Amino acid sequence: MSMIMIENLNKSFGTKEVLKDMNLSLEPGQIVGLVGPNGSGKTTLLKILAGLTSDYTGTVRIGGKPLGVETKAMVSYLPEKTYLSDWMRCVDAIDCFNDFYSDFDRNKAMEMLVQLRLDPKQRIKTMSKGMQEKLQLTLVMGRQARVYLLDEPIGGVDPATRSVILDAVLKQYSEDSLMVFATHLIADVERIFDRVIFLGFGEIKLHEEVDKIREKYGKSVDEVFREVFSCLVSL
Amino acid sequence: MFEEFDDKTPIYLQLVDIFKVSIANGTWPIGGRVDTVRDLAIRYQVNPNTVQRSLSELERENLVFSERTSGRYITKDEGVVREIRANLAARKISDYAEQMSLLGFGSEEILAMTGRYLSEGNIGG
Amino acid sequence: MFSKLVKHEFRATRRVIPFVFLLTVFIAGMMTVSVALNLEAIVGITMGLLIIMLIAEVIITYALIVWRYYKTMCGNEAYLSHTLPVKPHLLMWSKFLVSFVWVAISYLVLAACMVLLIIIFAKGTGTTLAEIFDQLKIFWQAFGLRGHEVTVIVSIIGLFILSIVSGLTQIFFSVSLGSTSKLHKYGIGGPILVYVVLYFVLQIVSMAAMALVPLAFAVQTTEAGELSFRIVSRNMLEWFIETIRNGEPVSNAGLVGIGSYLILPVLVAVLLYATARIVDRHTSVR
């Protein structure tokens, strides 16, 4: 059974179509790269899957269930935005997740805080954006979810942090969960993907296994991506 | 930290080569236990299914075998390891020879230059 | 899950809102102390501050509630709220409950401080508390309220609750509807626009209800010169027109329509239901 099943998904903001009649089915046990230039609809797609945007048309199912409370319990979503309240300390945020998500592993999250050199007592108010992002990653990865939706987790981080993030993703990988990793920095991460989905102007331009792309084109996914999108842009 | 991969060939094939070198030079000792897929994936920062595929390839070539319950082991057959070592060596030598001949050196010259290089003690042991 | 939401909402708000109350109480305390010690200069300042604070604390409480509702249901923090495994309308209700408690406390602080001010004024003019009570009794009698104490108190509490519920409902509805995708382009102007429109609609509806619903207070002066109230099944508009035609009241009873108080709970219920629907089905976090 597909972990994520999308049929005829359309979403527009006013007259601007952001997702155009999308069809997609993803199996568990994979790390999927969702790649595309800014404004291609990556974030919108993830927001729909996470349950943040409900005014779309089409059918979306996660783990066979229509979007709702049950799918929210299955999905662990890392948005690009920072979403924690100022007054919270790291431990407050962790307690909050522990309270609401039955699949949250408090000990694992506390370990990861240490690994990321975050002080459990520090308040969000005094944290840089980078530190908040690390804390959010801890919260998201602290869950044993069926689906992980990561929106640009490595955008704007230093190489050491990027390595920690990729390690966290790989540690969290399991055969019955699905990871969707949206990024525009493909070269840095393509080797952790099973497959990539190229998204351009709300449409899927290419959906293929990473090694198949390399075999077929004799090029890295990053190079193929550049070619596909330079064509699109010049059109 | 981790190996650099080239952009042109599939990652699983590059991993197969890396693993073969590990077996040939004894980093993965004969009869030893192969690390788990997850550990290897994290070590090389590659996709776990890609590691899986590479290990299957090694299994097909009889370099590793899996025990139903306890995981994967490196072959106990020294002959197979010797052979893989010889094969890898042969490939490196042929690449080297080809590149030297591209530079216009003949066999005698290549041999002499290589001998001189080695006798100057550039390689430990 | 609902109790967890309430607990979390309370934890998140308890470090800001009560601070406003504490400040008010502190100023009231300063004033009382300075009155007791006859420090006239400080009495003036603290009394002025307290009067400003009494108006401000209710407004600030509402403002903080609006801000928090917007931030957690439509702003950045909505990325957390709306991914929690609960029905979004439960989020709304948990916020409603906690906000209700805070607003109620803010009104109670206001009432307590008003009483304090009256006592201090009375003391300043040399009136005793007993004299004030006597005065109140005379008013009470003059309005014909004697014997209706329970009804009046229950009605006041009812109206107090209704006014808080209705205020919060208007806020939650406006913010929720103003942040749906069709109004995204107006940004923070979306909720404000909805609020303004809603305000006028509610005014018109309640005026119409007051004039047209055939239920009114008939206010009469008794022979003893006291006022008496009766509830009659007449509509205020007719009485009004008749009165104008005749140039003088038809009877010596004046009518005050109370239809608006009957229609308001209905409107509030409809708006709350609509708000729950909006947050459940039309959420679109920016």
XYZ file of C-alpha atoms in Angstrom:
646
model
C 0.000 0.000 0.000
C 1.220 3.492 -0.781
C 2.231 5.599 2.163
C 1.341 8.770 0.312
C -1.253 8.722 -2.420
C -2.136 11.870 -4.340
C -4.706 12.019 -7.131
C -5.594 15.042 -9.256
C -4.350 17.477 -6.659
C -4.910 21.136 -7.534
C -4.152 24.141 -5.405
C -4.190 27.772 -6.338
C -3.700 31.071 -4.582
C -6.195 33.398 -6.203
C -5.594 33.039 -9.927
C -2.107 31.568 -9.483
C -2.048 27.795 -9.845
C 0.566 26.403 -7.478
C -0.098 22.677 -7.975
C -1.539 21.493 -11.255
C -3.393 18.206 -11.392
C -0.700 16.311 -9.524
C -0.674 12.530 -9.277
C 1.870 10.814 -7.072
C 2.214 7.630 -5.099
C 5.096 6.921 -2.718
C 5.946 3.651 -0.980
C 7.379 3.395 2.529
C 11.044 2.516 3.154
C 12.394 5.355 1.067
C 14.062 8.703 1.318
C 12.609 10.837 -1.443
C 14.146 14.082 -2.644
C 11.570 16.696 -3.574
C 13.562 19.143 -5.641
C 12.695 22.221 -7.594
C 13.495 25.909 -7.782
C 11.901 28.388 -5.397
C 8.195 28.809 -6.072
C 7.818 25.410 -7.719
C 5.221 24.262 -5.183
C 7.397 22.131 -2.854
C 6.362 23.950 0.303
C 2.704 24.052 -0.709
C 2.696 20.301 -1.325
C 4.275 19.598 2.073
C 1.856 21.970 3.812
C -1.093 20.141 2.307
C 0.325 16.788 3.431
C 0.966 18.180 6.910
C -2.616 19.422 7.181
C -1.846 23.143 7.226
C -3.692 23.942 4.039
C -7.120 22.477 3.605
C -8.481 24.380 0.619
C -7.274 22.209 -2.245
C -9.105 19.954 -4.641
C -8.311 16.317 -5.333
C -7.669 13.268 -3.195
C -4.806 12.952 -0.748
C -4.291 9.942 1.499
C -1.571 9.093 3.966
C -1.297 5.503 5.173
C -4.618 4.906 3.440
C -6.385 7.557 5.534
C -7.856 10.855 4.343
C -6.079 13.869 5.830
C -7.152 14.563 9.398
C -6.321 13.822 13.008
C -5.141 10.299 12.193
C -2.737 11.415 9.477
C -1.414 14.243 11.643
C -0.510 11.616 14.229
C 1.473 9.778 11.516
C 3.260 12.771 10.008
C 6.277 14.543 11.455
C 6.745 17.836 9.636
C 9.683 20.207 9.706
C 8.648 23.534 8.165
C 11.042 26.209 7.002
C 9.541 28.641 9.489
C 10.361 28.769 13.164
C 7.200 28.010 15.062
C 8.022 27.819 18.770
C 6.798 30.401 21.273
C 9.331 32.879 22.612
C 8.798 32.018 26.251
C 9.617 28.328 25.849
C 12.874 26.726 26.822
C 14.167 23.719 24.867
C 12.770 21.371 27.523
C 9.345 23.036 27.382
C 9.177 22.398 23.655
C 10.252 18.797 24.204
C 7.650 18.336 26.959
C 5.009 19.777 24.671
C 5.836 17.249 21.940
C 5.998 14.489 24.529
C 2.517 15.447 25.669
C 0.865 15.511 22.275
C 2.616 12.825 20.216
C 2.461 9.261 21.462
C 5.381 8.325 19.163
C 7.755 10.896 20.689
C 10.892 9.564 22.390
C 11.933 12.091 25.017
C 15.280 10.451 25.784
C 16.267 10.347 22.156
C 15.397 14.014 21.768
C 17.416 14.963 24.851
C 20.410 13.053 23.454
C 20.100 14.862 20.170
C 19.989 18.234 21.951
C 23.363 17.439 23.479
C 24.692 16.281 20.132
C 23.632 19.567 18.554
C 25.168 21.496 21.472
C 21.884 23.034 22.569
C 21.336 23.959 26.189
C 18.053 22.400 27.422
C 17.414 25.394 29.670
C 17.928 28.045 27.013
C 14.911 30.123 26.024
C 13.745 30.356 22.419
C 13.810 34.148 22.744
C 17.605 34.133 23.101
C 18.276 31.628 20.309
C 19.501 32.416 16.817
C 17.403 31.215 13.883
C 19.942 28.440 13.297
C 19.622 27.198 16.865
C 15.824 27.228 16.645
C 16.035 25.203 13.461
C 18.231 22.655 15.201
C 15.745 22.422 18.059
C 12.877 21.928 15.618
C 14.854 19.196 13.877
C 15.308 17.525 17.274
C 11.566 17.634 17.887
C 10.703 16.298 14.453
C 13.311 13.529 14.529
C 12.414 12.642 18.113
C 9.224 11.098 16.794
C 8.941 7.575 15.420
C 6.634 8.718 12.654
C 5.397 6.935 9.556
C 6.034 9.929 7.332
C 8.637 12.657 7.731
C 8.222 15.832 5.715
C 11.355 17.961 5.830
C 11.214 21.342 4.147
C 14.705 22.628 3.278
C 16.351 21.177 6.384
C 19.848 21.970 5.104
C 19.172 25.427 3.652
C 21.679 27.873 5.077
C 23.427 25.563 7.550
C 27.188 25.072 7.910
C 28.750 21.801 6.664
C 29.172 20.363 10.170
C 25.477 20.882 10.972
C 24.509 19.553 7.571
C 26.385 16.384 8.392
C 24.576 16.066 11.736
C 21.242 16.568 9.982
C 21.977 13.935 7.347
C 23.103 11.525 10.080
C 19.857 12.148 11.935
C 17.855 11.444 8.785
C 19.762 8.224 8.118
C 19.487 7.070 11.733
C 15.755 7.669 11.647
C 15.297 5.788 8.390
C 13.268 2.623 8.705
C 11.702 0.195 6.290
C 8.193 1.169 7.185
C 8.558 4.908 7.178
C 8.783 7.374 4.345
C 10.935 10.472 4.276
C 10.277 13.357 1.947
C 13.121 15.824 1.856
C 12.499 19.059 -0.025
C 15.599 20.953 -1.109
C 17.093 23.038 -3.858
C 20.658 22.082 -2.849
C 20.762 18.723 -4.580
C 24.503 18.207 -4.984
C 25.007 18.064 -1.218
C 22.437 15.402 -0.544
C 21.529 13.445 -3.651
C 23.329 10.349 -2.454
C 21.007 9.910 0.509
C 17.958 9.761 -1.766
C 16.370 6.654 -3.219
C 14.552 8.700 -5.770
C 13.954 12.297 -6.672
C 10.896 14.178 -7.806
C 11.604 17.255 -9.912
C 8.898 19.815 -9.341
C 8.567 22.780 -11.689
C 5.681 25.231 -11.835
C 3.439 22.909 -9.863
C 4.027 19.887 -12.079
C 6.156 16.775 -11.725
C 8.814 17.034 -14.433
C 10.724 13.886 -13.559
C 10.271 11.119 -11.014
C 13.080 8.589 -11.025
C 15.522 6.610 -8.896
C 18.822 8.402 -8.314
C 20.983 5.573 -9.636
C 18.724 5.176 -12.696
C 19.265 8.845 -13.483
C 23.024 8.428 -13.183
C 22.945 5.298 -15.319
C 20.733 6.826 -17.982
C 22.336 10.262 -18.286
C 25.874 9.484 -17.008
C 25.534 12.589 -14.882
C 24.736 13.486 -11.333
C 21.144 14.289 -10.424
C 22.295 17.838 -9.739
C 23.536 18.255 -13.315
C 20.390 16.727 -14.781
C 18.349 19.042 -12.558
C 20.189 22.087 -13.854
C 19.623 20.996 -17.431
C 15.927 20.279 -16.946
C 15.314 23.590 -15.248
C 17.467 25.755 -17.483
C 15.322 24.437 -20.347
C 12.154 25.274 -18.444
C 13.370 28.731 -17.637
C 14.435 29.452 -21.221
C 11.057 28.328 -22.554
C 34.857 12.107 7.141
C 33.400 10.350 4.128
C 34.493 9.261 0.700
C 34.016 11.548 -2.301
C 31.815 10.019 -4.937
C 32.081 10.797 -8.603
C 29.075 12.197 -10.406
C 28.861 9.962 -13.383
C 28.415 6.417 -12.198
C 25.672 5.006 -10.028
C 26.435 5.337 -6.335
C 25.841 1.659 -5.603
C 28.628 0.674 -8.014
C 31.007 3.115 -6.364
C 30.116 1.636 -2.995
C 30.781 -1.883 -4.294
C 34.293 -0.753 -5.222
C 34.870 0.886 -1.845
C 33.717 -2.266 -0.047
C 35.893 -4.467 -2.244
C 38.964 -2.413 -1.363
C 38.052 -2.807 2.312
C 37.904 -6.578 1.913
C 41.125 -6.694 -0.134
C 43.173 -4.673 2.357
C 41.741 -6.419 5.400
C 39.805 -3.484 6.840
C 36.935 -5.913 6.572
C 38.721 -9.033 7.890
C 38.103 -12.468 6.463
C 35.154 -14.162 8.157
C 34.325 -10.948 10.029
C 30.907 -9.480 10.501
C 29.803 -6.779 8.085
C 28.502 -3.601 9.745
C 24.756 -3.091 9.591
C 23.204 -1.355 6.617
C 22.267 1.577 8.835
C 25.825 2.002 10.160
C 27.300 1.827 6.685
C 24.721 4.287 5.383
C 25.614 6.733 8.134
C 29.375 6.206 7.728
C 29.302 6.959 3.996
C 26.265 9.250 4.203
C 24.434 7.374 1.525
C 20.967 5.940 1.152
C 20.412 2.695 3.117
C 18.752 1.003 0.158
C 21.807 1.835 -1.936
C 24.021 0.144 0.676
C 21.662 -2.812 0.595
C 21.973 -3.037 -3.151
C 25.792 -2.876 -3.005
C 25.923 -5.632 -0.398
C 23.625 -7.775 -2.550
C 26.068 -7.260 -5.385
C 28.944 -8.418 -3.127
C 26.823 -11.425 -2.146
C 26.290 -12.267 -5.773
C 30.067 -12.225 -6.234
C 30.420 -14.450 -3.140
C 32.409 -11.849 -1.227
C 29.900 -11.722 1.594
C 27.176 -14.109 2.724
C 24.259 -13.684 5.036
C 23.330 -15.820 7.993
C 19.617 -15.935 8.389
C 19.516 -14.445 11.877
C 22.851 -12.940 12.750
C 23.523 -10.711 9.774
C 26.119 -10.562 7.028
C 29.648 -11.949 7.110
C 32.692 -11.537 4.937
C 33.643 -14.646 3.044
C 35.870 -17.178 4.812
C 37.340 -18.243 1.489
C 40.833 -16.745 1.295
C 41.031 -17.723 -2.335
C 38.118 -15.415 -3.198
C 39.712 -12.545 -1.298
C 43.077 -13.118 -2.998
C 41.333 -13.138 -6.317
C 39.472 -9.895 -5.643
C 42.698 -8.308 -4.508
C 44.458 -9.458 -7.676
C 41.593 -8.171 -9.811
C 41.605 -4.762 -8.193
C 45.382 -4.594 -8.582
C 45.194 -5.596 -12.203
C 42.665 -2.857 -12.852
C 44.781 -0.181 -11.169
C 47.898 -1.303 -13.033
C 46.158 -1.260 -16.359
C 44.767 2.253 -15.649
C 48.256 3.393 -14.684
C 49.933 1.877 -17.682
C 47.367 3.377 -19.982
C 47.846 6.850 -18.569
C 51.627 6.607 -18.759
C 51.500 5.487 -22.360
C 49.208 8.450 -23.083
C 52.081 10.599 -21.886
C 54.245 8.865 -24.495
C 56.319 6.512 -22.343
C 57.234 3.036 -23.531
C 57.092 -0.118 -21.424
C 60.815 -0.068 -20.571
C 60.661 3.547 -19.446
C 57.548 3.041 -17.332
C 59.134 0.062 -15.625
C 62.391 1.918 -14.970
C 60.661 5.057 -13.643
C 58.399 3.043 -11.399
C 61.342 1.026 -10.065
C 63.270 4.226 -9.318
C 60.236 5.746 -7.547
C 59.770 2.725 -5.353
C 63.478 2.356 -4.543
C 63.520 5.931 -3.271
C 61.270 4.636 -0.534
C 58.165 6.614 -1.415
C 55.895 3.885 -0.213
C 56.263 2.745 3.352
C 56.937 -1.010 3.750
C -6.474 15.747 24.398
C -8.684 18.728 25.155
C -7.400 18.990 28.720
C -3.809 18.885 27.413
C -4.624 21.706 25.028
C -6.139 23.746 27.834
C -3.145 23.056 30.062
C -0.748 24.105 27.328
C -2.758 27.210 26.502
C -2.810 28.183 30.138
C 0.955 27.630 30.476
C 1.578 29.777 27.425
C -0.592 32.680 28.548
C 0.004 32.690 32.290
C 3.351 34.450 32.012
C 2.018 37.539 30.245
C -1.627 38.268 30.979
C -1.622 38.023 34.810
C 1.237 40.508 34.798
C -1.230 43.169 33.660
C -3.545 42.319 36.574
C -0.678 42.321 39.042
C 0.369 45.757 37.842
C -3.174 47.066 38.318
C -3.445 45.554 41.773
C -0.018 46.925 42.662
C -1.034 50.472 41.672
C -4.282 50.067 43.638
C -2.226 48.956 46.630
C 0.105 51.957 46.315
C -2.905 54.218 46.197
C -4.474 52.653 49.283
C -1.212 52.917 51.216
C -0.696 56.533 50.200
C -4.279 57.348 51.216
C -3.741 55.674 54.571
C -0.515 57.637 55.113
C -2.030 60.883 53.831
C 0.646 61.326 51.152
C -1.419 63.650 49.019
C 1.041 64.040 46.128
C 1.270 60.291 45.660
C -2.488 59.793 46.036
C -3.068 62.036 43.019
C -0.525 60.241 40.859
C -1.562 56.720 41.844
C -5.245 57.474 41.471
C -4.674 58.875 37.994
C -2.555 55.860 37.094
C -5.178 53.471 38.458
C -7.963 55.061 36.426
C -5.859 54.795 33.258
C -4.867 51.251 34.175
C -8.484 50.188 34.737
C -9.338 51.043 31.174
C -6.025 49.741 29.879
C -5.999 46.363 31.616
C -9.177 45.152 29.928
C -8.043 46.444 26.555
C -4.569 44.945 26.983
C -6.061 41.598 28.006
C -8.210 41.549 24.880
C -5.276 42.691 22.733
C -3.041 39.910 24.053
C -5.790 37.374 23.404
C -6.258 38.608 19.830
C -2.491 38.541 19.233
C -2.064 35.053 20.636
C -5.044 33.676 18.718
C -3.706 35.161 15.480
C -0.154 33.951 16.062
C -1.079 30.406 17.030
C -3.944 29.813 14.615
C -2.816 31.758 11.535
C 0.746 32.987 12.084
C 4.062 31.164 12.504
C 3.045 29.215 15.573
C 0.147 27.744 13.609
C 2.775 25.461 12.057
C 2.831 23.757 15.433
C -0.844 24.117 16.443
C -2.263 22.827 13.194
C 0.055 19.812 13.003
C -0.958 18.551 16.444
C -3.071 15.409 16.165
C -6.311 17.086 17.284
C -9.313 18.464 15.469
C -8.591 22.153 14.871
C -11.888 23.209 16.498
C -10.600 21.752 19.774
C -7.683 24.182 19.526
C -10.216 26.958 19.126
C -12.271 25.817 22.128
C -9.239 25.449 24.384
C -8.219 29.007 23.556
C -11.779 30.182 24.067
C -12.003 28.664 27.528
C -8.659 30.030 28.730
C -9.325 33.458 27.206
C -12.730 33.555 28.896
C -11.090 33.040 32.284
C -8.567 35.822 31.663
C -11.168 38.334 30.483
C -13.436 37.465 33.413
C -10.548 38.062 35.817
C -9.762 41.370 34.121
C -13.373 42.516 34.640
C -13.337 41.340 38.250
C -10.120 43.295 38.873
C -11.810 46.291 37.255
C -14.887 45.907 39.481
C -12.840 45.460 42.647
C -10.781 48.570 41.903
C -13.935 50.600 41.203
C -15.316 49.592 44.588
C -12.000 50.576 46.158
C -12.130 53.967 44.426
C -15.691 54.563 45.646
C -14.710 53.721 49.213
C -11.756 56.089 49.038
C -13.837 58.906 47.544
C -16.449 58.335 50.232
C -13.785 58.520 52.886
C -12.536 61.755 51.332
C -15.962 63.363 51.580
C -16.514 62.005 55.087
C -19.297 59.618 54.099
C -19.463 56.310 55.941
C -20.005 52.966 54.255
C -23.367 52.614 55.986
C -24.484 55.865 54.389
C -23.455 54.601 50.966
C -25.475 51.431 51.482
C -28.476 53.434 52.541
C -28.173 55.509 49.406
C -27.984 52.347 47.310
C -31.100 50.965 48.986
C -33.026 54.120 48.070
C -31.936 53.764 44.427
C -32.853 50.114 44.455
C -36.321 50.926 45.733
C -36.799 53.859 43.364
C -36.159 51.534 40.418
C -38.732 49.133 41.740
C -36.194 46.349 42.132
C -37.098 45.375 45.674
C -38.099 41.742 45.860
C -36.307 41.019 42.546
C -32.798 40.793 43.993
C -32.141 37.242 42.782
C -33.469 37.942 39.288
C -31.362 41.071 38.968
C -28.170 39.418 40.167
C -28.689 36.384 37.945
C -29.406 38.677 34.976
C -26.266 40.723 35.641
C -24.123 37.599 35.836
C -25.801 36.291 32.693
C -25.164 39.506 30.806
C -21.582 39.595 32.073
C -20.935 36.101 30.731
C -22.788 36.837 27.504
C -20.773 39.979 26.862
C -17.423 38.170 27.330
C -18.537 35.217 25.208
C -19.828 37.526 22.515
C -16.632 39.619 22.527
C -14.380 36.583 22.229
C -16.603 35.049 19.570
C -16.373 38.157 17.427
C -12.591 38.173 17.768
C -12.104 34.487 17.017
C -14.514 34.575 14.093
C -12.905 37.684 12.577
C -9.348 36.404 12.885
C -10.255 32.954 11.544
C -12.296 34.165 8.597
C -9.895 37.044 7.896
C -7.003 34.602 7.552
C -8.543 32.225 5.035
C -6.851 32.006 1.673
C -9.199 34.387 -0.133
C -8.272 37.183 2.265
C -4.543 36.327 2.461
C -3.632 39.206 0.203
C -4.798 41.752 2.789
C -2.480 40.356 5.457
C -3.385 41.581 8.912
C -6.029 43.788 7.274
C -8.152 40.690 6.572
C -9.213 40.086 10.189
C -9.695 43.843 10.749
C -11.922 44.111 7.695
C -14.040 41.164 8.841
C -14.286 42.620 12.336
C -15.503 46.001 11.086
C -18.104 44.438 8.790
C -19.224 42.057 11.531
C -19.521 44.939 13.995
C -21.902 46.855 11.742
C -23.913 43.764 10.884
C -24.336 42.921 14.579
C -25.340 46.493 15.389
C -27.979 46.522 12.680
C -29.308 43.073 13.598
C -29.526 43.857 17.296
C -31.245 47.191 16.620
C -33.729 45.461 14.367
C -34.306 42.783 16.993
C -34.816 45.403 19.667
C -37.385 47.212 17.556
C -39.195 44.268 15.988
C -39.202 41.337 18.399
C -42.483 41.530 20.349
C -40.924 41.371 23.769
C -40.175 44.417 25.864
C -39.767 45.865 29.293
C -42.716 48.111 30.134
C -41.478 50.776 32.496
C -44.109 52.516 34.590
C -44.194 54.971 37.442
C -46.319 53.790 40.344
C -48.419 56.053 42.496
C -45.720 55.952 45.132
C -43.414 57.532 42.537
C -41.350 54.362 42.121
C -40.534 52.702 38.826
C -41.946 49.293 38.040
C -40.872 46.866 35.333
C -43.024 44.340 33.565
C -42.239 42.161 30.615
C -44.870 42.583 27.892
C -45.336 40.945 24.544
C -45.341 44.060 22.393
C -42.983 45.312 19.818
C -41.125 48.486 20.439
C -41.426 49.919 16.936
C -45.238 49.958 17.000
C -45.226 51.625 20.413
C -42.706 54.142 19.141
C -44.773 55.024 16.055
C -47.963 55.276 18.128
C -46.245 57.517 20.598
C -45.072 59.837 17.829
C -48.527 59.913 16.220
C -50.282 60.769 19.449
C -47.672 63.218 20.526
C -47.659 61.627 23.954
C -47.285 58.083 25.388
C -50.345 55.906 24.768
C -50.262 54.698 28.282
C -47.908 55.942 30.884
C -45.714 52.912 30.245
C -42.477 53.277 28.281
C -41.300 50.257 26.246
C -37.704 49.064 25.947
C -37.306 46.204 23.477
C -35.255 43.289 24.778
C -35.215 41.302 21.541
C -31.537 42.041 21.057
C -30.688 40.100 24.207
C -32.609 37.154 22.885
C -31.079 37.276 19.444
C -27.497 37.806 20.668
C -27.020 34.294 22.130
C -28.343 32.869 18.866
C -25.937 34.995 16.824
C -23.055 34.028 19.100
C -23.879 30.350 18.740
C -24.044 30.670 14.950
C -20.727 32.535 14.840
C -19.023 29.979 17.089
C -20.253 27.161 14.903
C -19.020 29.023 11.823
C -15.629 29.618 13.448
C -15.275 25.916 14.241
C -16.136 25.060 10.623
C -13.643 27.592 9.298
C -10.742 26.338 11.404
C -11.609 22.722 10.598
C -12.126 23.033 6.866
C -10.699 26.253 5.531
C -7.394 26.518 7.308
C -4.674 27.952 5.147
C -1.590 28.824 7.116
C 0.673 31.263 5.336
